Coordinates of C-alpha atoms (C1' of nucleotides) in Angstrom, one line a residue:
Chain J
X1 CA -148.8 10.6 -86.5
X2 CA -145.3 10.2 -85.5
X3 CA -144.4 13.7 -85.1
X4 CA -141.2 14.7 -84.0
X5 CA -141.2 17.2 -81.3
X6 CA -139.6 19.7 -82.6
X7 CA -140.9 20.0 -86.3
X8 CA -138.0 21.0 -88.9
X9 CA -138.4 22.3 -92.1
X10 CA -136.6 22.7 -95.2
X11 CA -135.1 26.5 -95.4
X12 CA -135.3 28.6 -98.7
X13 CA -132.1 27.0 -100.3
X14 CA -133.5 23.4 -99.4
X15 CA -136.7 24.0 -100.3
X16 CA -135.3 25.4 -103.8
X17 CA -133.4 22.4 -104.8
X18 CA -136.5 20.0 -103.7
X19 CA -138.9 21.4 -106.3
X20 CA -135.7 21.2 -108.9
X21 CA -135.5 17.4 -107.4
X22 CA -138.9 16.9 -108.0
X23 CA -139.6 18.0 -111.3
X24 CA -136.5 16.3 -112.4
X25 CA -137.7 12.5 -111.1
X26 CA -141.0 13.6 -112.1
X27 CA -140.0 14.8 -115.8
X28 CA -136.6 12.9 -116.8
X29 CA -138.1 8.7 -116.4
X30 CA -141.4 9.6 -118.4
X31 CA -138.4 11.4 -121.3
X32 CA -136.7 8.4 -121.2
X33 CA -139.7 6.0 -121.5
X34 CA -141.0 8.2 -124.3
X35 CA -137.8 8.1 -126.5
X36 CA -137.5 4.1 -125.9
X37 CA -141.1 3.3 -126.3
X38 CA -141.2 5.6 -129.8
X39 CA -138.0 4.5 -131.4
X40 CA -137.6 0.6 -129.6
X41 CA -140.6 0.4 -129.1
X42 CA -139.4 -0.7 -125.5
X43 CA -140.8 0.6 -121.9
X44 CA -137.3 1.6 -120.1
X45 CA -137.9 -1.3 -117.6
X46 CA -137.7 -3.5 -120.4
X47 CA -134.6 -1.7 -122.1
X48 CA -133.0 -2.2 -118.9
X49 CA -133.7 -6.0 -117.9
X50 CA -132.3 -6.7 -121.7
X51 CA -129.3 -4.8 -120.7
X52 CA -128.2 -6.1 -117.8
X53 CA -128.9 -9.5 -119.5
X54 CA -126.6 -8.7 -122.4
X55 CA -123.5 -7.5 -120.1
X56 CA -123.6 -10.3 -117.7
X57 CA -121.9 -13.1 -118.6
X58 CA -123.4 -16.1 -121.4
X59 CA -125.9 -13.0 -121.1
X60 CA -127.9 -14.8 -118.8
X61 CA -129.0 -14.4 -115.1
X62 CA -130.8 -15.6 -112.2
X63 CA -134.3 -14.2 -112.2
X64 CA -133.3 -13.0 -108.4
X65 CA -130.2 -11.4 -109.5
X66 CA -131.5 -9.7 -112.7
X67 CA -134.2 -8.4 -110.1
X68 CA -131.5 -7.1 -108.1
X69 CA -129.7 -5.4 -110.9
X70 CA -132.9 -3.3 -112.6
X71 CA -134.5 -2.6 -108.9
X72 CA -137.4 -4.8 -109.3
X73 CA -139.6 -7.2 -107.0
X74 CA -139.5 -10.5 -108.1
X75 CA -143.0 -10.5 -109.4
X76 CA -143.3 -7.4 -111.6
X77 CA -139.7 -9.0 -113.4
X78 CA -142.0 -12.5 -113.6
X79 CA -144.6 -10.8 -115.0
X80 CA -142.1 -8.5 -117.9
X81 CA -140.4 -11.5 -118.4
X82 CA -143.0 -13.4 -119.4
X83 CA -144.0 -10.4 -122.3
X84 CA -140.5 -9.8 -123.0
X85 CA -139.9 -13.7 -123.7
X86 CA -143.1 -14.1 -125.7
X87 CA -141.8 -11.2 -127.8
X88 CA -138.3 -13.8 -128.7
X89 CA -135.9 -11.4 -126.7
X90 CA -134.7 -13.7 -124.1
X91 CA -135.5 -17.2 -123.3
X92 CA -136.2 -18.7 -119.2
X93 CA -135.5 -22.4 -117.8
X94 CA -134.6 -24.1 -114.8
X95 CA -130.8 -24.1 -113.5
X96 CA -128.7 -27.6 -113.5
X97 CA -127.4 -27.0 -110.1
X98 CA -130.5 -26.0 -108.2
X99 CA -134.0 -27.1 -109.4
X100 CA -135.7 -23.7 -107.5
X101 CA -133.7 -21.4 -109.8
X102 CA -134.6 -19.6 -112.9
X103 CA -132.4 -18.8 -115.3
X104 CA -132.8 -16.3 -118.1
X105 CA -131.2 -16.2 -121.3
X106 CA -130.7 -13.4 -124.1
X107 CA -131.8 -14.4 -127.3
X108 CA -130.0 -13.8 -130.4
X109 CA -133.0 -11.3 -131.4
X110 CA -132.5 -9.6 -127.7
X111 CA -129.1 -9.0 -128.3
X112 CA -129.7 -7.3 -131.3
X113 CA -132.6 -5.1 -130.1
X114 CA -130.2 -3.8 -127.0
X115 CA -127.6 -3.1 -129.9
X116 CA -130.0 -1.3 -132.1
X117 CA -131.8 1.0 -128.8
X118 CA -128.6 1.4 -126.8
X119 CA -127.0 4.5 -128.9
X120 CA -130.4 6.3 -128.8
X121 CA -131.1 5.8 -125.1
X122 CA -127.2 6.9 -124.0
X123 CA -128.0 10.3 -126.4
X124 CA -131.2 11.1 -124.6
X125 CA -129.2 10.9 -121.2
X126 CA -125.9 12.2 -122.5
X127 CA -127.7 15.6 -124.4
X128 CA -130.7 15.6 -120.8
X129 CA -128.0 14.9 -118.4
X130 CA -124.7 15.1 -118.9
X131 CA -123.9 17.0 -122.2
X132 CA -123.8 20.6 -120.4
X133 CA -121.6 19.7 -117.4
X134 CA -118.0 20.1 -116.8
X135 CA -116.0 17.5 -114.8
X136 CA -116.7 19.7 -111.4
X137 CA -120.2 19.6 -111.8
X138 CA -120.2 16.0 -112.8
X139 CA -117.9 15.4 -109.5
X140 CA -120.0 17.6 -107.1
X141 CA -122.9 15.6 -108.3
X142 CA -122.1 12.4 -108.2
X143 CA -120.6 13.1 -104.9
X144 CA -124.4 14.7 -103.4
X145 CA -126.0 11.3 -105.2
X146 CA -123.7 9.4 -103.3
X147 CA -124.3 10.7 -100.2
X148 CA -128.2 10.0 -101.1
X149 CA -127.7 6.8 -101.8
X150 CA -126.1 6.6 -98.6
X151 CA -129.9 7.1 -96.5
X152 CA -132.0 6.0 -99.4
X153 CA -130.1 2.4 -100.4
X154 CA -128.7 1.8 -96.7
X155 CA -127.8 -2.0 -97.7
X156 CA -126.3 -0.7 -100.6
X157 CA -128.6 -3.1 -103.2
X158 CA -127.2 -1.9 -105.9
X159 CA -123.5 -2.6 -105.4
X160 CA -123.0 1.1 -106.6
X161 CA -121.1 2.5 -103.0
X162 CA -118.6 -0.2 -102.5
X163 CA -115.9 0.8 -104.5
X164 CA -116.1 4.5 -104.0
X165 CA -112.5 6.2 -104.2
Chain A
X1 CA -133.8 3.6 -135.2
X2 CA -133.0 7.2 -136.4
X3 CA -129.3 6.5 -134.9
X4 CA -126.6 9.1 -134.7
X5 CA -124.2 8.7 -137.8
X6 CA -121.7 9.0 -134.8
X7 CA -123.4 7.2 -131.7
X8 CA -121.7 8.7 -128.9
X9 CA -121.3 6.5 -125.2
X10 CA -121.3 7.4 -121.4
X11 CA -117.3 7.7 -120.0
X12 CA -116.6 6.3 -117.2
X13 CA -117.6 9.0 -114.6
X14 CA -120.6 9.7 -116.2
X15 CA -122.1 6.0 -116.3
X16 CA -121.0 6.0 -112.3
X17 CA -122.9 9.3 -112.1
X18 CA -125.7 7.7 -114.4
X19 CA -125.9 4.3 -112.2
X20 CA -126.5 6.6 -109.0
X21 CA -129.0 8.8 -110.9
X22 CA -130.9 6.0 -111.4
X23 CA -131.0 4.2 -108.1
X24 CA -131.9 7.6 -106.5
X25 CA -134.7 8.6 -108.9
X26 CA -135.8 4.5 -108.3
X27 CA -135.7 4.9 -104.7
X28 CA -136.8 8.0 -103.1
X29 CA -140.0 8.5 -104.6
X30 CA -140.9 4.9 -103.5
X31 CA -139.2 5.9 -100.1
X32 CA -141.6 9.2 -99.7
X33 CA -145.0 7.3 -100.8
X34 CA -144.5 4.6 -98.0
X35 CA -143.4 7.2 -95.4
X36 CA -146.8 9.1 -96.4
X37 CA -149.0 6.1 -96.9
X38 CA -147.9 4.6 -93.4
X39 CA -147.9 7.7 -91.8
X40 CA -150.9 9.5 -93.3
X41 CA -152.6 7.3 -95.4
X42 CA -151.8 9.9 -98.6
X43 CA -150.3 8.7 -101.2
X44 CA -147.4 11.0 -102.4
X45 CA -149.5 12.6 -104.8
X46 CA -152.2 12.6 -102.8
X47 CA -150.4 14.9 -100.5
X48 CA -148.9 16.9 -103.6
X49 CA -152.0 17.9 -104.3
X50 CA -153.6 19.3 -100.9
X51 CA -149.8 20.7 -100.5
X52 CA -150.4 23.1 -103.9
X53 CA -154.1 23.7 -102.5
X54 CA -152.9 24.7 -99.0
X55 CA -150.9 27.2 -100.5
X56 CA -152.8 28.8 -103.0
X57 CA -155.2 32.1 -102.6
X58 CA -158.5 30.8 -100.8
X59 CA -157.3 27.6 -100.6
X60 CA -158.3 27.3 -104.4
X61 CA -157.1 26.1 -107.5
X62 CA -158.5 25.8 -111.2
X63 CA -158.1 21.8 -111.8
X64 CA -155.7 22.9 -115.0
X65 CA -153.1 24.8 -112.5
X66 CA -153.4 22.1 -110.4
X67 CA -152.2 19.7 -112.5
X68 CA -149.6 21.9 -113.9
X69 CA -148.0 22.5 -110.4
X70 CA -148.2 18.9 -109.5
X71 CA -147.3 17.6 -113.0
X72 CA -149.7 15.8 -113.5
X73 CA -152.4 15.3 -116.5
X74 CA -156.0 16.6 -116.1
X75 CA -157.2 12.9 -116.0
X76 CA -155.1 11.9 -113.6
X77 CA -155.8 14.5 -111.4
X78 CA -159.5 14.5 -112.0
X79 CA -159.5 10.8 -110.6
X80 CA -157.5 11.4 -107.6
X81 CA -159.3 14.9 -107.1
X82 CA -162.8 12.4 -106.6
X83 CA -161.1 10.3 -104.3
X84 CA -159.6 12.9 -102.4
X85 CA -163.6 14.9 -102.3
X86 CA -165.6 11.1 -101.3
X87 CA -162.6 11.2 -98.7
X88 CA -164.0 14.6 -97.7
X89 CA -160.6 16.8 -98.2
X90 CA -161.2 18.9 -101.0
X91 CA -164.4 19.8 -102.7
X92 CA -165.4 21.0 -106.5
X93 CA -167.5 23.3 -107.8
X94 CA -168.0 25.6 -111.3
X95 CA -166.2 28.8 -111.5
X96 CA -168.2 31.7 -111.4
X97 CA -167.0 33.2 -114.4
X98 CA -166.6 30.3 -116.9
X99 CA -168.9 27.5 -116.8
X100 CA -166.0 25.1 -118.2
X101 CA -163.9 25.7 -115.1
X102 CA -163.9 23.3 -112.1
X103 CA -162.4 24.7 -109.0
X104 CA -161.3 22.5 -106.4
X105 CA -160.7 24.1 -102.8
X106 CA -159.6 22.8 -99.7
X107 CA -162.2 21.8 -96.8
X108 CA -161.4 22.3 -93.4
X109 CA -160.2 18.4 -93.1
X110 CA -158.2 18.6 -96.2
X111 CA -155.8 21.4 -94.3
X112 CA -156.3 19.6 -90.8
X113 CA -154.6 16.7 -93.1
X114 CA -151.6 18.6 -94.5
X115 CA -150.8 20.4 -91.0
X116 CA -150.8 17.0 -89.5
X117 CA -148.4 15.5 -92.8
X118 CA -145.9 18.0 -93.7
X119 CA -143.9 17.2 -90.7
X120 CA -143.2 14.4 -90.7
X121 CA -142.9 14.5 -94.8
X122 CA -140.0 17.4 -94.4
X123 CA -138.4 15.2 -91.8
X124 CA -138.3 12.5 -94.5
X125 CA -136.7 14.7 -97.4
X126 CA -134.5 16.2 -95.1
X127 CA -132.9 13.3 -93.4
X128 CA -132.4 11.5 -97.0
X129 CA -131.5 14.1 -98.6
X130 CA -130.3 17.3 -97.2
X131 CA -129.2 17.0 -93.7
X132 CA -125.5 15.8 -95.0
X133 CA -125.2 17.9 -97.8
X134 CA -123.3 21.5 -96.6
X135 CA -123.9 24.3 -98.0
X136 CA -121.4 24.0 -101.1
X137 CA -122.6 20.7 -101.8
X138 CA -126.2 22.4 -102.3
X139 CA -125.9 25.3 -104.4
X140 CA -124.2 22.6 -106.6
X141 CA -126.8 20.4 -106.7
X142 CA -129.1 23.2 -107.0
X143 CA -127.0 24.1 -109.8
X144 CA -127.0 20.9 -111.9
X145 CA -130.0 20.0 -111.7
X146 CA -131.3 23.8 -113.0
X147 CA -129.0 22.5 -115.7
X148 CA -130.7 19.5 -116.4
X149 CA -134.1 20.8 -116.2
X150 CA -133.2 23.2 -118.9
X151 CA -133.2 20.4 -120.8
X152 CA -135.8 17.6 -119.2
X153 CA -138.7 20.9 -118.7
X154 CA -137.6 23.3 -121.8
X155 CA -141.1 25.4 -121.5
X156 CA -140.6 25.6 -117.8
X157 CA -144.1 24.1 -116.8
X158 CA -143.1 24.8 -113.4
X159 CA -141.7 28.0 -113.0
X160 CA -138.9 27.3 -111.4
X161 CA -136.2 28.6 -113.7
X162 CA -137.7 31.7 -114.5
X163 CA -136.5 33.7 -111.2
X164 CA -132.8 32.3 -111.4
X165 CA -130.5 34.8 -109.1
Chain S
dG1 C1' -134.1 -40.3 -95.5
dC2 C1' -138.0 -37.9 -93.4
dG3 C1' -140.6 -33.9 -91.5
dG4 C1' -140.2 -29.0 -91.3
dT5 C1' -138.5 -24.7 -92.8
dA6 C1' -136.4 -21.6 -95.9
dT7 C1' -135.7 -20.1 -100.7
dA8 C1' -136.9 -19.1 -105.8
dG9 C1' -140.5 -18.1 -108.9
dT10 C1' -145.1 -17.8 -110.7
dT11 C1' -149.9 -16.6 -110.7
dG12 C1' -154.1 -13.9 -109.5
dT13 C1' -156.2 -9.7 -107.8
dC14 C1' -156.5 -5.0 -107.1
dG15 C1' -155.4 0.1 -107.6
dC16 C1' -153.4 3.7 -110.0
dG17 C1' -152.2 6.2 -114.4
dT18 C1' -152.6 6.7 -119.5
dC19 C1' -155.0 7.1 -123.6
dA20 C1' -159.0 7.9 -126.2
dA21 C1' -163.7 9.1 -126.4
dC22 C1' -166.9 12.0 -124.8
dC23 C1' -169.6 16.1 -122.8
dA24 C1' -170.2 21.0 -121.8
dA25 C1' -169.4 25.7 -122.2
dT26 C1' -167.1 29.5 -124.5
dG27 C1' -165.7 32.3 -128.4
dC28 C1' -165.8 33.8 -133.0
dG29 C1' -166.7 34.4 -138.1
dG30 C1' -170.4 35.1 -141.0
Chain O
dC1 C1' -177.4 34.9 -133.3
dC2 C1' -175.9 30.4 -135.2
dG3 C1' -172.7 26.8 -136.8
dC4 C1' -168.3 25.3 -135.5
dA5 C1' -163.9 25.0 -133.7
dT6 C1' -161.5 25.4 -129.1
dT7 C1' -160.9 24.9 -124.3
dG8 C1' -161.8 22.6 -119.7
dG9 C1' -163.0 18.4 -117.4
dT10 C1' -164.9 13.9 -116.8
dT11 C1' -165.5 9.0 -117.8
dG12 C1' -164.4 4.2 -119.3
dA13 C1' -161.1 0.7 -120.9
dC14 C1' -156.8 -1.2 -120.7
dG15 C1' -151.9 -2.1 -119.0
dC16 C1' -148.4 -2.2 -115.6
dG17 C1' -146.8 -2.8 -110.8
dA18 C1' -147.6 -4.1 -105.8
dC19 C1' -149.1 -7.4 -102.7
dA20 C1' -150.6 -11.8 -101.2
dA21 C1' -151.2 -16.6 -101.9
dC22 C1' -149.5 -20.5 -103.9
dT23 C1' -146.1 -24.2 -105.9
dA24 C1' -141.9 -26.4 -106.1
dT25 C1' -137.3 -27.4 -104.9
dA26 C1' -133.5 -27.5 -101.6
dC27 C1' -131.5 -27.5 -97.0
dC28 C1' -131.3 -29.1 -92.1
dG29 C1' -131.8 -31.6 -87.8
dC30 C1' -132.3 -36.0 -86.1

DNA sequence: GCGGTATAGTTGTCGCGTCAACCAATGCGG
DNA sequence: CCGCATTGGTTGACGCGACAACTATACCGC
């Protein structure tokens, strides 16, 4: 199936840091998604769409763009939309300017269920995450996840390597 | 909901670490299913699973340390373990010594199938990951995330913290 | 301004994972 | 030994996400 001819593998050190790797995207998304769905009662796909909606501007977005932002195919963001807007968080209708376009909106009750989960979700990842690192860890690492990004987001979706320093 | 009295925010280099975080742990593991699922028909799991088997003692595993080292739940596992036996890679049978026990072992297919994936799976991690990280830039990662899984795996579920040099 | 193509979203179907209910075997207190 | 709780696994129902098919609007050449 593809093989290379000469078959590498991942020495001691490499292979250490993968199973770290792994268990970390296997453990920290299901943490997260616990803590919102028990106190926001929010899956974190949801937390994030209503995020990104209430920092863009009029907090409202293209359904293509919002897509964009929180990593999602167009569909499955149809699809949560459609809960999320028959829950009264955010409202969808067409665009003036192009008749193809969807826009969504924030509601009023939106807004205030992003201001009432944000604290909780930014101490989960600040006491997971962040809490026991000093500013050359937090360097060193951002640095590696950079260069990741680097193979595994080639076109650069997220906007995120751009502005790098 | 059960907020801090003081709710405490991301700084700046944090949230840029935090962005990253998230578009890696988005990415990669979507990245390695589609390698595997193109390449070997396995889904990621899938292979996760006849990876632990190929390595244990008689190519055996109780179905509770199975899903332990492959993180997953003892009904998720239990479906995929009958998909992967009517596939003809693994089969079941009752332990010996405890009626309650199912042990699943590798057949002769099942290892032909890892043999022929694990290549071209390495190749995968190493190319997105590791091949442009040196040596300083991994025993940092390495290091933050043992930090982090202090935290996100607290009872150690998968052993990986216990034999820290 | 009319056909053809590209773009933006939605809808339906299917597969996987979670949760709860269930079954079977063990161990243990009397 | 005999209830009865505990442990190990399996099964079924439901929900979310991926993929494909479909609809509708806009753009483009002529």
């Amino acid at each position: 199936m593809d093989d290379d001819a000469s078959p590498r593998w991942l020495d001691d050190e490499q292979m250490r840091s993968w199973l770290r790797l792994q268990a970390v995207i296997g453990l920290l998304p299901a943490l997260l998604d616990q803590q919102l769905r028990h106190d926001a009662d929010l899956t974190h796909f949801e937390y994030l769409t209503l995020a990104m909606l209430s920092q863009a501007d009029d907090r409202s977005l293209r359904m293509s763009d919002l897509a964009r932002r929180t990593n999602a195919t167009l569909p499955r963001l149809s699809h949560v939309a459609r809960r999320l807007e028959d829950r009264g968080f955010l409202r969808r209708g067409p665009a003036p300017d192009d008749g193809r376009v969807t826009v969504a909106t924030l509601t009023e009750a939106g807004w205030h269920k992003v201001v009432a989960s944000a604290p909780g979700h930014a101490r989960t990842v600040l006491e997971n995450v962040y809490d026991d690192l000093d500013r050359d860890d937090l360097h060193a690492f951002t640095r590696v996840l950079d260069t990741v990004l680097a193979h595994v987001d080639p076109h650069d979706s997220f906007g995120l390597r751009t502005g790098r320093p």
